[in-house]
PDB file of C-alpha atoms in Angstrom:
ATOM      1  CA  PRO F   9      37.205 -26.887 -20.191  1.00  0.00           C
ATOM      2  CA  GLU F  10      39.510 -26.209 -17.328  1.00  0.00           C
ATOM      3  CA  LYS F  11      39.051 -22.901 -15.478  1.00  0.00           C
ATOM      4  CA  SER F  12      42.065 -20.719 -15.370  1.00  0.00           C
ATOM      5  CA  THR F  13      43.211 -19.694 -11.830  1.00  0.00           C
ATOM      6  CA  LEU F  14      44.794 -16.548 -13.196  1.00  0.00           C
ATOM      7  CA  PRO F  15      42.980 -13.277 -12.783  1.00  0.00           C
ATOM      8  CA  SER F  16      41.462 -11.885 -15.968  1.00  0.00           C
ATOM      9  CA  ALA F  17      43.755  -8.824 -15.868  1.00  0.00           C
ATOM     10  CA  VAL F  18      46.798 -11.101 -15.963  1.00  0.00           C
ATOM     11  CA  ARG F  19      45.411 -13.360 -18.734  1.00  0.00           C
ATOM     12  CA  GLY F  20      44.696 -10.560 -21.116  1.00  0.00           C
ATOM     13  CA  ALA F  21      43.315 -11.239 -24.586  1.00  0.00           C
ATOM     14  CA  GLY F  22      45.154 -11.517 -27.877  1.00  0.00           C
ATOM     15  CA  PRO F  23      44.336  -9.243 -30.870  1.00  0.00           C
ATOM     16  CA  GLY F  24      41.181 -10.057 -32.785  1.00  0.00           C
ATOM     17  CA  GLY F  25      40.078 -12.704 -30.296  1.00  0.00           C
ATOM     18  CA  ALA F  26      43.109 -14.750 -30.711  1.00  0.00           C
ATOM     19  CA  LYS F  27      44.447 -17.003 -27.954  1.00  0.00           C
ATOM     20  CA  PRO F  28      44.926 -14.970 -24.857  1.00  0.00           C
ATOM     21  CA  ALA F  29      48.410 -13.758 -24.099  1.00  0.00           C
ATOM     22  CA  VAL F  30      49.557 -15.174 -20.754  1.00  0.00           C
ATOM     23  CA  LYS F  31      51.899 -13.290 -18.536  1.00  0.00           C
ATOM     24  CA  ARG F  32      54.056 -15.457 -16.271  1.00  0.00           C
ATOM     25  CA  LEU F  33      53.689 -14.350 -12.690  1.00  0.00           C
ATOM     26  CA  SER F  34      56.664 -13.689 -10.508  1.00  0.00           C
ATOM     27  CA  TYR F  35      56.983 -15.681  -7.277  1.00  0.00           C
ATOM     28  CA  LYS F  36      55.814 -12.629  -5.292  1.00  0.00           C
ATOM     29  CA  GLU F  37      52.828 -12.056  -7.641  1.00  0.00           C
ATOM     30  CA  GLN F  38      51.836 -15.696  -7.394  1.00  0.00           C
ATOM     31  CA  ARG F  39      52.001 -15.583  -3.579  1.00  0.00           C
ATOM     32  CA  GLU F  40      49.811 -12.414  -3.552  1.00  0.00           C
ATOM     33  CA  TRP F  41      47.322 -14.112  -5.911  1.00  0.00           C
ATOM     34  CA  ASP F  42      47.170 -17.169  -3.648  1.00  0.00           C
ATOM     35  CA  GLY F  43      46.550 -14.874  -0.694  1.00  0.00           C
ATOM     36  CA  MET F  44      43.729 -13.121  -2.551  1.00  0.00           C
ATOM     37  CA  GLU F  45      42.272 -16.407  -3.585  1.00  0.00           C
ATOM     38  CA  ALA F  46      42.263 -17.673   0.032  1.00  0.00           C
ATOM     39  CA  THR F  47      40.575 -14.432   1.121  1.00  0.00           C
ATOM     40  CA  ILE F  48      37.940 -14.828  -1.531  1.00  0.00           C
ATOM     41  CA  PHE F  49      37.142 -18.319  -0.465  1.00  0.00           C
ATOM     42  CA  ALA F  50      36.907 -17.286   3.228  1.00  0.00           C
ATOM     43  CA  ALA F  51      34.623 -14.362   2.249  1.00  0.00           C
ATOM     44  CA  GLU F  52      32.360 -16.736   0.286  1.00  0.00           C
ATOM     45  CA  ALA F  53      32.163 -19.077   3.228  1.00  0.00           C
ATOM     46  CA  ASP F  54      31.245 -16.090   5.517  1.00  0.00           C
ATOM     47  CA  LEU F  55      28.624 -14.908   3.054  1.00  0.00           C
ATOM     48  CA  GLU F  56      26.986 -18.415   2.975  1.00  0.00           C
ATOM     49  CA  GLN F  57      26.964 -18.467   6.732  1.00  0.00           C
ATOM     50  CA  CYS F  58      25.264 -15.058   6.729  1.00  0.00           C
ATOM     51  CA  ARG F  59      22.734 -16.223   4.178  1.00  0.00           C
ATOM     52  CA  LYS F  60      21.742 -19.151   6.354  1.00  0.00           C
ATOM     53  CA  ALA F  61      21.563 -16.941   9.442  1.00  0.00           C
ATOM     54  CA  ALA F  62      19.312 -14.493   7.514  1.00  0.00           C
ATOM     55  CA  GLU F  63      16.805 -17.235   7.043  1.00  0.00           C
ATOM     56  CA  ASP F  64      16.406 -17.533  10.850  1.00  0.00           C
ATOM     57  CA  PRO F  65      13.773 -15.189  12.193  1.00  0.00           C
ATOM     58  CA  ALA F  66      15.662 -14.760  15.472  1.00  0.00           C
ATOM     59  CA  HIS F  67      18.749 -13.564  13.582  1.00  0.00           C
ATOM     60  CA  ARG F  68      16.717 -11.201  11.375  1.00  0.00           C
ATOM     61  CA  LEU F  69      15.022  -9.754  14.528  1.00  0.00           C
ATOM     62  CA  ASN F  70      18.334  -9.143  16.278  1.00  0.00           C
ATOM     63  CA  ALA F  71      19.933  -7.710  13.033  1.00  0.00           C
ATOM     64  CA  HIS F  72      17.043  -5.230  12.448  1.00  0.00           C
ATOM     65  CA  TYR F  73      16.788  -4.314  16.137  1.00  0.00           C
ATOM     66  CA  THR F  74      20.586  -3.754  16.358  1.00  0.00           C
ATOM     67  CA  LEU F  75      20.527  -1.593  13.304  1.00  0.00           C
ATOM     68  CA  ALA F  76      17.588   0.442  14.671  1.00  0.00           C
ATOM     69  CA  HIS F  77      19.456   1.025  17.875  1.00  0.00           C
ATOM     70  CA  VAL F  78      22.695   2.127  16.190  1.00  0.00           C
ATOM     71  CA  LEU F  79      21.020   4.213  13.504  1.00  0.00           C
ATOM     72  CA  PHE F  80      19.022   6.054  16.117  1.00  0.00           C
ATOM     73  CA  PHE F  81      22.138   7.205  17.913  1.00  0.00           C
ATOM     74  CA  GLN F  82      23.664   8.171  14.590  1.00  0.00           C
ATOM     75  CA  GLY F  83      20.694  10.516  13.979  1.00  0.00           C
ATOM     76  CA  GLU F  84      19.318   8.451  11.132  1.00  0.00           C
ATOM     77  CA  PHE F  85      15.668   8.379  12.184  1.00  0.00           C
ATOM     78  CA  GLY F  86      14.068   7.273   8.949  1.00  0.00           C
ATOM     79  CA  PRO F  87      16.146   4.063   8.692  1.00  0.00           C
ATOM     80  CA  THR F  88      15.735   3.607  12.472  1.00  0.00           C
ATOM     81  CA  ARG F  89      11.934   3.481  12.059  1.00  0.00           C
ATOM     82  CA  GLU F  90      12.263   1.159   9.073  1.00  0.00           C
ATOM     83  CA  HIS F  91      14.499  -1.357  10.929  1.00  0.00           C
ATOM     84  CA  ALA F  92      12.477  -1.135  14.127  1.00  0.00           C
ATOM     85  CA  GLU F  93       9.303  -1.938  12.169  1.00  0.00           C
ATOM     86  CA  ARG F  94      10.949  -4.752  10.277  1.00  0.00           C
ATOM     87  CA  ALA F  95      12.232  -6.215  13.551  1.00  0.00           C
ATOM     88  CA  ALA F  96       8.665  -6.001  15.008  1.00  0.00           C
ATOM     89  CA  ALA F  97       7.346  -7.728  11.882  1.00  0.00           C
ATOM     90  CA  VAL F  98       9.427 -10.865  12.548  1.00  0.00           C
ATOM     91  CA  TYR F  99       8.976 -10.732  16.298  1.00  0.00           C
ATOM     92  CA  ASP F 100       7.085 -13.735  17.704  1.00  0.00           C
ATOM     93  CA  PRO F 101       6.157 -13.276  21.356  1.00  0.00           C
ATOM     94  CA  ALA F 102       6.206 -17.104  21.970  1.00  0.00           C
ATOM     95  CA  LYS F 103       9.757 -17.463  20.745  1.00  0.00           C
ATOM     96  CA  HIS F 104      11.454 -14.045  21.302  1.00  0.00           C
ATOM     97  CA  ASN F 105      10.157 -12.768  24.724  1.00  0.00           C
ATOM     98  CA  PRO F 106      12.619 -12.349  27.571  1.00  0.00           C
ATOM     99  CA  HIS F 107      11.139 -15.299  29.494  1.00  0.00           C
ATOM    100  CA  ALA F 108      11.999 -17.603  26.525  1.00  0.00           C
ATOM    101  CA  THR F 109      15.360 -16.126  25.580  1.00  0.00           C
ATOM    102  CA  GLY F 110      16.770 -14.884  28.934  1.00  0.00           C
ATOM    103  CA  ALA F 111      17.232 -11.413  27.359  1.00  0.00           C
ATOM    104  CA  GLY F 112      17.076  -8.304  29.544  1.00  0.00           C
ATOM    105  CA  GLN F 113      14.123  -6.763  27.907  1.00  0.00           C
ATOM    106  CA  ASP F 114      11.559  -7.991  25.414  1.00  0.00           C
ATOM    107  CA  PRO F 115      12.561  -7.307  21.809  1.00  0.00           C
ATOM    108  CA  GLY F 116       9.054  -6.520  20.773  1.00  0.00           C
ATOM    109  CA  VAL F 117       8.888  -3.721  23.438  1.00  0.00           C
ATOM    110  CA  SER F 118      12.319  -2.448  22.379  1.00  0.00           C
ATOM    111  CA  CYS F 119      11.387  -2.407  18.685  1.00  0.00           C
ATOM    112  CA  LEU F 120       8.136  -0.536  19.328  1.00  0.00           C
ATOM    113  CA  SER F 121       9.871   1.835  21.621  1.00  0.00           C
ATOM    114  CA  TYR F 122      12.623   2.697  19.044  1.00  0.00           C
ATOM    115  CA  ALA F 123       9.986   3.079  16.377  1.00  0.00           C
ATOM    116  CA  SER F 124       8.214   5.511  18.611  1.00  0.00           C
ATOM    117  CA  LEU F 125      11.410   7.498  19.256  1.00  0.00           C
ATOM    118  CA  ALA F 126      12.130   7.737  15.532  1.00  0.00           C
ATOM    119  CA  LEU F 127       8.603   8.837  14.816  1.00  0.00           C
ATOM    120  CA  TRP F 128       8.986  11.607  17.391  1.00  0.00           C
ATOM    121  CA  MET F 129      12.264  12.729  15.903  1.00  0.00           C
ATOM    122  CA  LEU F 130      10.758  12.675  12.392  1.00  0.00           C
ATOM    123  CA  GLY F 131       8.016  15.086  13.562  1.00  0.00           C
ATOM    124  CA  TYR F 132       5.104  12.737  14.144  1.00  0.00           C
ATOM    125  CA  PRO F 133       4.327  13.262  17.854  1.00  0.00           C
ATOM    126  CA  ASP F 134       0.819  11.662  17.721  1.00  0.00           C
ATOM    127  CA  GLN F 135       2.063   8.550  15.989  1.00  0.00           C
ATOM    128  CA  ALA F 136       4.998   8.386  18.309  1.00  0.00           C
ATOM    129  CA  LEU F 137       2.715   8.501  21.373  1.00  0.00           C
ATOM    130  CA  ARG F 138       0.457   5.773  19.933  1.00  0.00           C
ATOM    131  CA  LYS F 139       3.523   3.563  19.162  1.00  0.00           C
ATOM    132  CA  SER F 140       4.817   4.179  22.681  1.00  0.00           C
ATOM    133  CA  GLU F 141       1.449   3.248  24.196  1.00  0.00           C
ATOM    134  CA  GLU F 142       1.438   0.138  22.057  1.00  0.00           C
ATOM    135  CA  ALA F 143       4.929  -0.782  23.516  1.00  0.00           C
ATOM    136  CA  LEU F 144       3.540  -0.181  27.060  1.00  0.00           C
ATOM    137  CA  ALA F 145       0.538  -2.351  26.489  1.00  0.00           C
ATOM    138  CA  HIS F 146       2.684  -5.168  25.161  1.00  0.00           C
ATOM    139  CA  ALA F 147       5.046  -4.927  28.146  1.00  0.00           C
ATOM    140  CA  GLN F 148       2.095  -5.040  30.547  1.00  0.00           C
ATOM    141  CA  GLN F 149       0.801  -8.211  28.738  1.00  0.00           C
ATOM    142  CA  LEU F 150       4.219  -9.900  29.284  1.00  0.00           C
ATOM    143  CA  SER F 151       4.419  -9.250  32.978  1.00  0.00           C
ATOM    144  CA  HIS F 152       8.134  -8.500  32.513  1.00  0.00           C
ATOM    145  CA  THR F 153       9.233  -5.830  34.968  1.00  0.00           C
ATOM    146  CA  PHE F 154      12.269  -4.480  33.039  1.00  0.00           C
ATOM    147  CA  SER F 155      10.395  -4.360  29.737  1.00  0.00           C
ATOM    148  CA  ARG F 156       7.522  -2.501  31.482  1.00  0.00           C
ATOM    149  CA  ALA F 157       9.970  -0.068  33.085  1.00  0.00           C
ATOM    150  CA  TYR F 158      11.635   0.627  29.773  1.00  0.00           C
ATOM    151  CA  ALA F 159       8.223   1.230  28.067  1.00  0.00           C
ATOM    152  CA  LEU F 160       7.047   3.390  30.959  1.00  0.00           C
ATOM    153  CA  GLY F 161      10.154   5.564  30.707  1.00  0.00           C
ATOM    154  CA  ILE F 162       9.636   6.217  27.011  1.00  0.00           C
ATOM    155  CA  ALA F 163       5.934   6.952  27.476  1.00  0.00           C
ATOM    156  CA  ALA F 164       6.616   9.319  30.352  1.00  0.00           C
ATOM    157  CA  MET F 165       9.206  11.210  28.196  1.00  0.00           C
ATOM    158  CA  PHE F 166       6.641  11.630  25.485  1.00  0.00           C
ATOM    159  CA  ARG F 167       4.018  12.884  27.915  1.00  0.00           C
ATOM    160  CA  GLN F 168       6.509  15.337  29.419  1.00  0.00           C
ATOM    161  CA  CYS F 169       7.532  16.630  25.995  1.00  0.00           C
ATOM    162  CA  ARG F 170       3.904  17.217  25.214  1.00  0.00           C
ATOM    163  CA  GLY F 171       3.388  19.105  28.485  1.00  0.00           C
ATOM    164  CA  GLN F 172       1.184  16.381  29.993  1.00  0.00           C
ATOM    165  CA  PHE F 173       3.056  16.263  33.239  1.00  0.00           C
ATOM    166  CA  GLN F 174       0.265  14.601  35.292  1.00  0.00           C
ATOM    167  CA  ARG F 175      -0.104  11.786  32.779  1.00  0.00           C
ATOM    168  CA  SER F 176       3.712  11.188  32.791  1.00  0.00           C
ATOM    169  CA  LEU F 177       3.613  10.061  36.468  1.00  0.00           C
ATOM    170  CA  TRP F 178       4.305   6.472  37.201  1.00  0.00           C
ATOM    171  CA  ARG F 179       1.354   4.009  36.702  1.00  0.00           C
ATOM    172  CA  ARG F 180       0.787   0.793  38.608  1.00  0.00           C
TER     173      ARG F 180
END
């Protein structure tokens, strides 16, 4: 059977399941329907493109990291932690480190750092410090100066907030 291109609200249904009553569309209504149909087809194409991108770990990493970053600055610390940890779960140091991607800082270091900030804001200072130290250890393994500076800054902030001023001093 041929599929009707008319929206169900326009087709209607006859009484007792009889043949549907069809309303003829005006020229203006038909043009609006054509425009909606084109928009639907474009949206379906965009969704398909998004679905394919979601299968790529690099896209998932970037999506979760970006969400963690934005959510943190919106004060949504629970979702920040969740997205930072999901990003860290798909992070592959061989594929996603700044030497391989040309990025400014290592996504693994960034994700661990945002997770640590979220943990701090959620009231878990010990977990936050451990996560921050994990980010710092990862940055040191990479020998990537900017990532190391980023992780050192976050670790120093946690030490200062805990009153551990001597331990917050720069390390070589």
